Amino acid sequence: MKAREGASPPLLDKERGIKGVRLVNNLNSFRLIQTCPDSKARVGELLTPHGEVPTPVFLPVASLGAIKTLTPEEVKDVGIAMVLANTYHLYLRPGINVIEKIGGLHRFMAWDRAILTDSGGYQVFSLARLRQVSDEGVIFRSHIDGSQHHITPELIIQFQETLGADIIMALDECPAHDDSLEKVNRAMERTHRWAERCRKAQKRRDQALYAIVQGGIFPQLRHQSAEYLTSLDFPGYAIGGLSLGEPKRVTLAMIEETVALLPEDKPRYLMGVGSPEDIIEAVARGCDMFDSALPTRVARNGALFTWQGRYNIRNAAYSQMEQPIVSGCDCYTCRNFSVGYLHHLFGCEELLAYRLATIHNLRFISSLMAKLRGAIGSGTFPHFKDNLLANYQPTDEETRLSQKQRWLKSRFKPVVD
Amino acid sequence: MKAREGASPPLLDKERGIKGVRLVNNLNSFRLIQTCPDSKARVGELLTPHGEVPTPVFLPVASLGAIKTLTPEEVKDVGIAMVLANTYHLYLRPGINVIEKIGGLHRFMAWDRAILTDSGGYQVFSLARLRQVSDEGVIFRSHIDGSQHHITPELIIQFQETLGADIIMALDECPAHDDSLEKVNRAMERTHRWAERCRKAQKRRDQALYAIVQGGIFPQLRHQSAEYLTSLDFPGYAIGGLSLGEPKRVTLAMIEETVALLPEDKPRYLMGVGSPEDIIEAVARGCDMFDSALPTRVARNGALFTWQGRYNIRNAAYSQMEQPIVSGCDCYTCRNFSVGYLHHLFGCEELLAYRLATIHNLRFISSLMAKLRGAIGSGTFPHFKDNLLANYQPTDEETRLSQKQRWLKSRFKPVVD
């Protein structure tokens, strides 16, 4: 901060707390280590300029350059190797140029492990207003101040190259889950053309650009999309446009249809999935990477993960409980605080409550991912999965869908096409 | 948290992360180490069952059992040796019995250093509604749910013994700064009678009970109060009823009038003072202990301490600044983040913003206290003070008073006496 008097303070050490990007050829690649003989589950490793990321991996969401409530140190402490940041959000605030000036996204958020930036496609189609989509790109209005912006696949790549994440995403058009086949088909074809243009626009060679398979809930479109995009040979493939309000059996069916056509030796990234039960099912179907705001968002609402299911700490029954949230959990929260204390903090809306809950939920998910990798590695995945799901009571389908739809409704506006 | 199935999880280890209270005779005492030859400033040490506390010391406020936004670990990391918790707030939420059940206040909030609990006097007279004050005690309505409560000096001691802080406070009646001499006199005399009753009610011998000098802005009352209370020989004396909206020169004059009549060998605790400029002036006048929500409250509003004064990080001028808040500051925030990043987090209302700002402000105040102790110890206090105040631009008197009065107005309701 500029002092009113005296000499200017020195700049922050650019390397303080963060490693620089090591420019090594083929640094950004995927290594498949082992596959489960009884399912499509697999363990692997992403090699990135900011460290190795064992898969299956869960990426918490740092939309605006911070995992809500946590410092980078805490995010590391819970065992997170990679986070997702949103190009759309960072483009609007603080602006790509500000992050460039401060030394890129890793430096800006003081995170020295891997980062994946999404392309903003999902946000433009779910959050922004007054969209006009053409082959050229999208004109939209900011959800914050209504200002008008025009993005193209080329610009989105330029933004992501400036941000400097390890993995970047092609711009996609993300239809609603109940759109017609015709509309979904049109969005898919545009997504394909945009993926090619993103590919051509890429200048940096130290970032891995993933394509996004679309096709909604139509198996034939999913096939078409997976076949077309894999023919272009991207270093990784995302499955987009799922978990947007469709029934869970449909989500799982679409994952199967898509994965069947994706290459073995490339990572598969299922976008927007983050509940323990959904992650397990998707891992069984061959997915390697996941991102979702769910574990952190529900934490701030007081919903805490246990191996028996999700519990809400606000429940009066927890007011005098001496135990930690999960017996034996090694997170900072469970090592130090009782359920009664957390209940009290939530009741008073003390900001510390949201942190302690977030730490626990992220540690839970990161432990779950480690357990999944261990089970696949030791050949016990089917047993582990059955056992876990037998004890874990998921939020029931009806509640889940109505919650999801309520949440989406508050964000999702009709696409002006 | 109770699992739906399976065996009950074990209780949290009572000693995990916290030291038990060591019951040693004369553990709670004060040692005067050195006095400044040119002022009344002095360095000393409080010996408590939870460690030694070097004075002058600043106590941040953990009203509800948490320093807002911070974990106990972070509070330690910034160099805090003692915190203040509010009996009034904890009595209303979660209730004294809940904290007793979970193992006392240290255990409840997982803080293994010293704690001081206030008596609730100030809160009852500033925050609660429909007060009826008699010699017996106070009947008031909760500011949260309107429920009616009756407290007495004896009950307040019982509550504080159950909470188990290292230093506890006698119940006092705290008049408004513009009350008449007659009214202030009546409150003072009642405060004296209550102090005696608190003394008699005390059962635990490992807690130090401090009395509170009242007397408003009337020198003769301040003399009377200090003389009377010191005649009862408490282990420490607080100066209450100041910094409530009166001009700063009056505050300082009242401190001088009071300290002149307090014993050399007992700690002097100036309640409710927390700005760097006020702390320095009060240290020069012989005060040893301070508490205030100011450093943490203004941090959450974006006002950050520097050696040149307080700056508001929300100012647009800071949006692209690469520097840390204070060059050379060793706090986690300054070591890792740019002013531009903090400005961005505040702009987006990311909860991490409030934490990072709180860490910086508390580290600033705790460094200030260490510098003050060092200067007094090395005989350079007057020079240090002049130098610091020459560079430090305090919030101007007019702004300060109007801010304070606006804040008090939102809390202070007329006393029903």
PDB file of C-alpha atoms in Angstrom, chain A residues 216-305:
ATOM      1  CA  GLY A 216     -26.973 -33.089 -23.592  1.00  0.00           C
ATOM      2  CA  ILE A 217     -28.924 -36.190 -22.696  1.00  0.00           C
ATOM      3  CA  PHE A 218     -28.915 -37.613 -26.230  1.00  0.00           C
ATOM      4  CA  PRO A 219     -26.642 -40.660 -26.583  1.00  0.00           C
ATOM      5  CA  GLN A 220     -26.202 -40.228 -30.328  1.00  0.00           C
ATOM      6  CA  LEU A 221     -25.040 -36.625 -29.847  1.00  0.00           C
ATOM      7  CA  ARG A 222     -22.666 -37.654 -27.052  1.00  0.00           C
ATOM      8  CA  HIS A 223     -21.163 -40.254 -29.398  1.00  0.00           C
ATOM      9  CA  GLN A 224     -20.834 -37.747 -32.185  1.00  0.00           C
ATOM     10  CA  SER A 225     -19.250 -35.170 -29.912  1.00  0.00           C
ATOM     11  CA  ALA A 226     -16.758 -37.571 -28.331  1.00  0.00           C
ATOM     12  CA  GLU A 227     -15.779 -38.976 -31.743  1.00  0.00           C
ATOM     13  CA  TYR A 228     -15.345 -35.615 -33.337  1.00  0.00           C
ATOM     14  CA  LEU A 229     -13.312 -34.052 -30.536  1.00  0.00           C
ATOM     15  CA  THR A 230     -11.064 -37.079 -30.019  1.00  0.00           C
ATOM     16  CA  SER A 231     -10.290 -37.000 -33.743  1.00  0.00           C
ATOM     17  CA  LEU A 232      -8.659 -33.618 -33.049  1.00  0.00           C
ATOM     18  CA  ASP A 233      -6.414 -35.217 -30.390  1.00  0.00           C
ATOM     19  CA  PHE A 234      -6.626 -32.919 -27.361  1.00  0.00           C
ATOM     20  CA  PRO A 235      -4.485 -33.703 -24.284  1.00  0.00           C
ATOM     21  CA  GLY A 236      -7.645 -34.136 -22.188  1.00  0.00           C
ATOM     22  CA  TYR A 237     -11.430 -34.315 -22.505  1.00  0.00           C
ATOM     23  CA  ALA A 238     -14.119 -32.866 -20.318  1.00  0.00           C
ATOM     24  CA  ILE A 239     -17.693 -34.071 -20.147  1.00  0.00           C
ATOM     25  CA  GLY A 240     -19.815 -30.948 -19.983  1.00  0.00           C
ATOM     26  CA  GLY A 241     -23.525 -30.216 -19.832  1.00  0.00           C
ATOM     27  CA  LEU A 242     -24.351 -32.826 -17.176  1.00  0.00           C
ATOM     28  CA  SER A 243     -25.527 -32.626 -13.568  1.00  0.00           C
ATOM     29  CA  LEU A 244     -27.691 -29.664 -14.522  1.00  0.00           C
ATOM     30  CA  GLY A 245     -30.992 -30.935 -13.209  1.00  0.00           C
ATOM     31  CA  GLU A 246     -31.499 -34.184 -15.141  1.00  0.00           C
ATOM     32  CA  PRO A 247     -32.189 -37.376 -13.110  1.00  0.00           C
ATOM     33  CA  LYS A 248     -29.095 -39.113 -11.778  1.00  0.00           C
ATOM     34  CA  ARG A 249     -29.606 -42.283 -13.842  1.00  0.00           C
ATOM     35  CA  VAL A 250     -29.543 -40.128 -16.973  1.00  0.00           C
ATOM     36  CA  THR A 251     -26.309 -38.446 -15.842  1.00  0.00           C
ATOM     37  CA  LEU A 252     -24.688 -41.824 -15.278  1.00  0.00           C
ATOM     38  CA  ALA A 253     -25.913 -43.188 -18.600  1.00  0.00           C
ATOM     39  CA  MET A 254     -24.500 -40.173 -20.449  1.00  0.00           C
ATOM     40  CA  ILE A 255     -21.147 -40.600 -18.684  1.00  0.00           C
ATOM     41  CA  GLU A 256     -21.032 -44.218 -19.865  1.00  0.00           C
ATOM     42  CA  GLU A 257     -21.961 -43.294 -23.422  1.00  0.00           C
ATOM     43  CA  THR A 258     -19.255 -40.645 -23.553  1.00  0.00           C
ATOM     44  CA  VAL A 259     -16.412 -42.437 -21.769  1.00  0.00           C
ATOM     45  CA  ALA A 260     -16.857 -45.433 -24.082  1.00  0.00           C
ATOM     46  CA  LEU A 261     -15.617 -43.256 -26.935  1.00  0.00           C
ATOM     47  CA  LEU A 262     -12.825 -41.409 -25.147  1.00  0.00           C
ATOM     48  CA  PRO A 263      -9.184 -42.619 -25.450  1.00  0.00           C
ATOM     49  CA  GLU A 264      -7.719 -44.605 -22.554  1.00  0.00           C
ATOM     50  CA  ASP A 265      -4.544 -42.582 -22.361  1.00  0.00           C
ATOM     51  CA  LYS A 266      -6.144 -39.174 -21.861  1.00  0.00           C
ATOM     52  CA  PRO A 267      -7.657 -37.751 -18.691  1.00  0.00           C
ATOM     53  CA  ARG A 268     -11.462 -37.488 -18.475  1.00  0.00           C
ATOM     54  CA  TYR A 269     -12.828 -34.584 -16.573  1.00  0.00           C
ATOM     55  CA  LEU A 270     -16.469 -34.660 -15.421  1.00  0.00           C
ATOM     56  CA  MET A 271     -17.458 -31.041 -14.896  1.00  0.00           C
ATOM     57  CA  GLY A 272     -19.639 -29.860 -12.044  1.00  0.00           C
ATOM     58  CA  VAL A 273     -19.882 -33.081 -10.032  1.00  0.00           C
ATOM     59  CA  GLY A 274     -18.940 -33.000  -6.377  1.00  0.00           C
ATOM     60  CA  SER A 275     -21.104 -35.073  -4.052  1.00  0.00           C
ATOM     61  CA  PRO A 276     -19.359 -38.146  -2.609  1.00  0.00           C
ATOM     62  CA  GLU A 277     -21.943 -40.538  -4.017  1.00  0.00           C
ATOM     63  CA  ASP A 278     -21.791 -39.033  -7.506  1.00  0.00           C
ATOM     64  CA  ILE A 279     -17.995 -38.963  -7.567  1.00  0.00           C
ATOM     65  CA  ILE A 280     -17.810 -42.653  -6.638  1.00  0.00           C
ATOM     66  CA  GLU A 281     -20.241 -43.654  -9.388  1.00  0.00           C
ATOM     67  CA  ALA A 282     -18.392 -41.558 -11.951  1.00  0.00           C
ATOM     68  CA  VAL A 283     -15.010 -42.950 -10.899  1.00  0.00           C
ATOM     69  CA  ALA A 284     -16.465 -46.438 -11.430  1.00  0.00           C
ATOM     70  CA  ARG A 285     -17.366 -45.303 -14.954  1.00  0.00           C
ATOM     71  CA  GLY A 286     -13.858 -44.153 -15.785  1.00  0.00           C
ATOM     72  CA  CYS A 287     -13.789 -40.434 -14.898  1.00  0.00           C
ATOM     73  CA  ASP A 288     -10.530 -38.988 -13.537  1.00  0.00           C
ATOM     74  CA  MET A 289     -11.202 -35.355 -12.631  1.00  0.00           C
ATOM     75  CA  PHE A 290     -14.076 -33.575 -10.908  1.00  0.00           C
ATOM     76  CA  ASP A 291     -14.883 -30.046  -9.884  1.00  0.00           C
ATOM     77  CA  SER A 292     -17.808 -28.620  -7.985  1.00  0.00           C
ATOM     78  CA  ALA A 293     -18.638 -25.839  -5.579  1.00  0.00           C
ATOM     79  CA  LEU A 294     -20.889 -28.285  -3.697  1.00  0.00           C
ATOM     80  CA  PRO A 295     -18.585 -29.349  -0.823  1.00  0.00           C
ATOM     81  CA  THR A 296     -17.670 -25.742   0.003  1.00  0.00           C
ATOM     82  CA  ARG A 297     -21.131 -24.290  -0.649  1.00  0.00           C
ATOM     83  CA  VAL A 298     -22.995 -26.775   1.510  1.00  0.00           C
ATOM     84  CA  ALA A 299     -20.332 -26.349   4.228  1.00  0.00           C
ATOM     85  CA  ARG A 300     -21.242 -22.678   4.493  1.00  0.00           C
ATOM     86  CA  ASN A 301     -24.857 -23.764   4.947  1.00  0.00           C
ATOM     87  CA  GLY A 302     -23.819 -26.044   7.806  1.00  0.00           C
ATOM     88  CA  ALA A 303     -24.069 -29.367   5.920  1.00  0.00           C
ATOM     89  CA  LEU A 304     -21.093 -31.501   6.928  1.00  0.00           C
ATOM     90  CA  PHE A 305     -19.892 -34.734   5.347  1.00  0.00           C
TER      91      PHE A 305
END
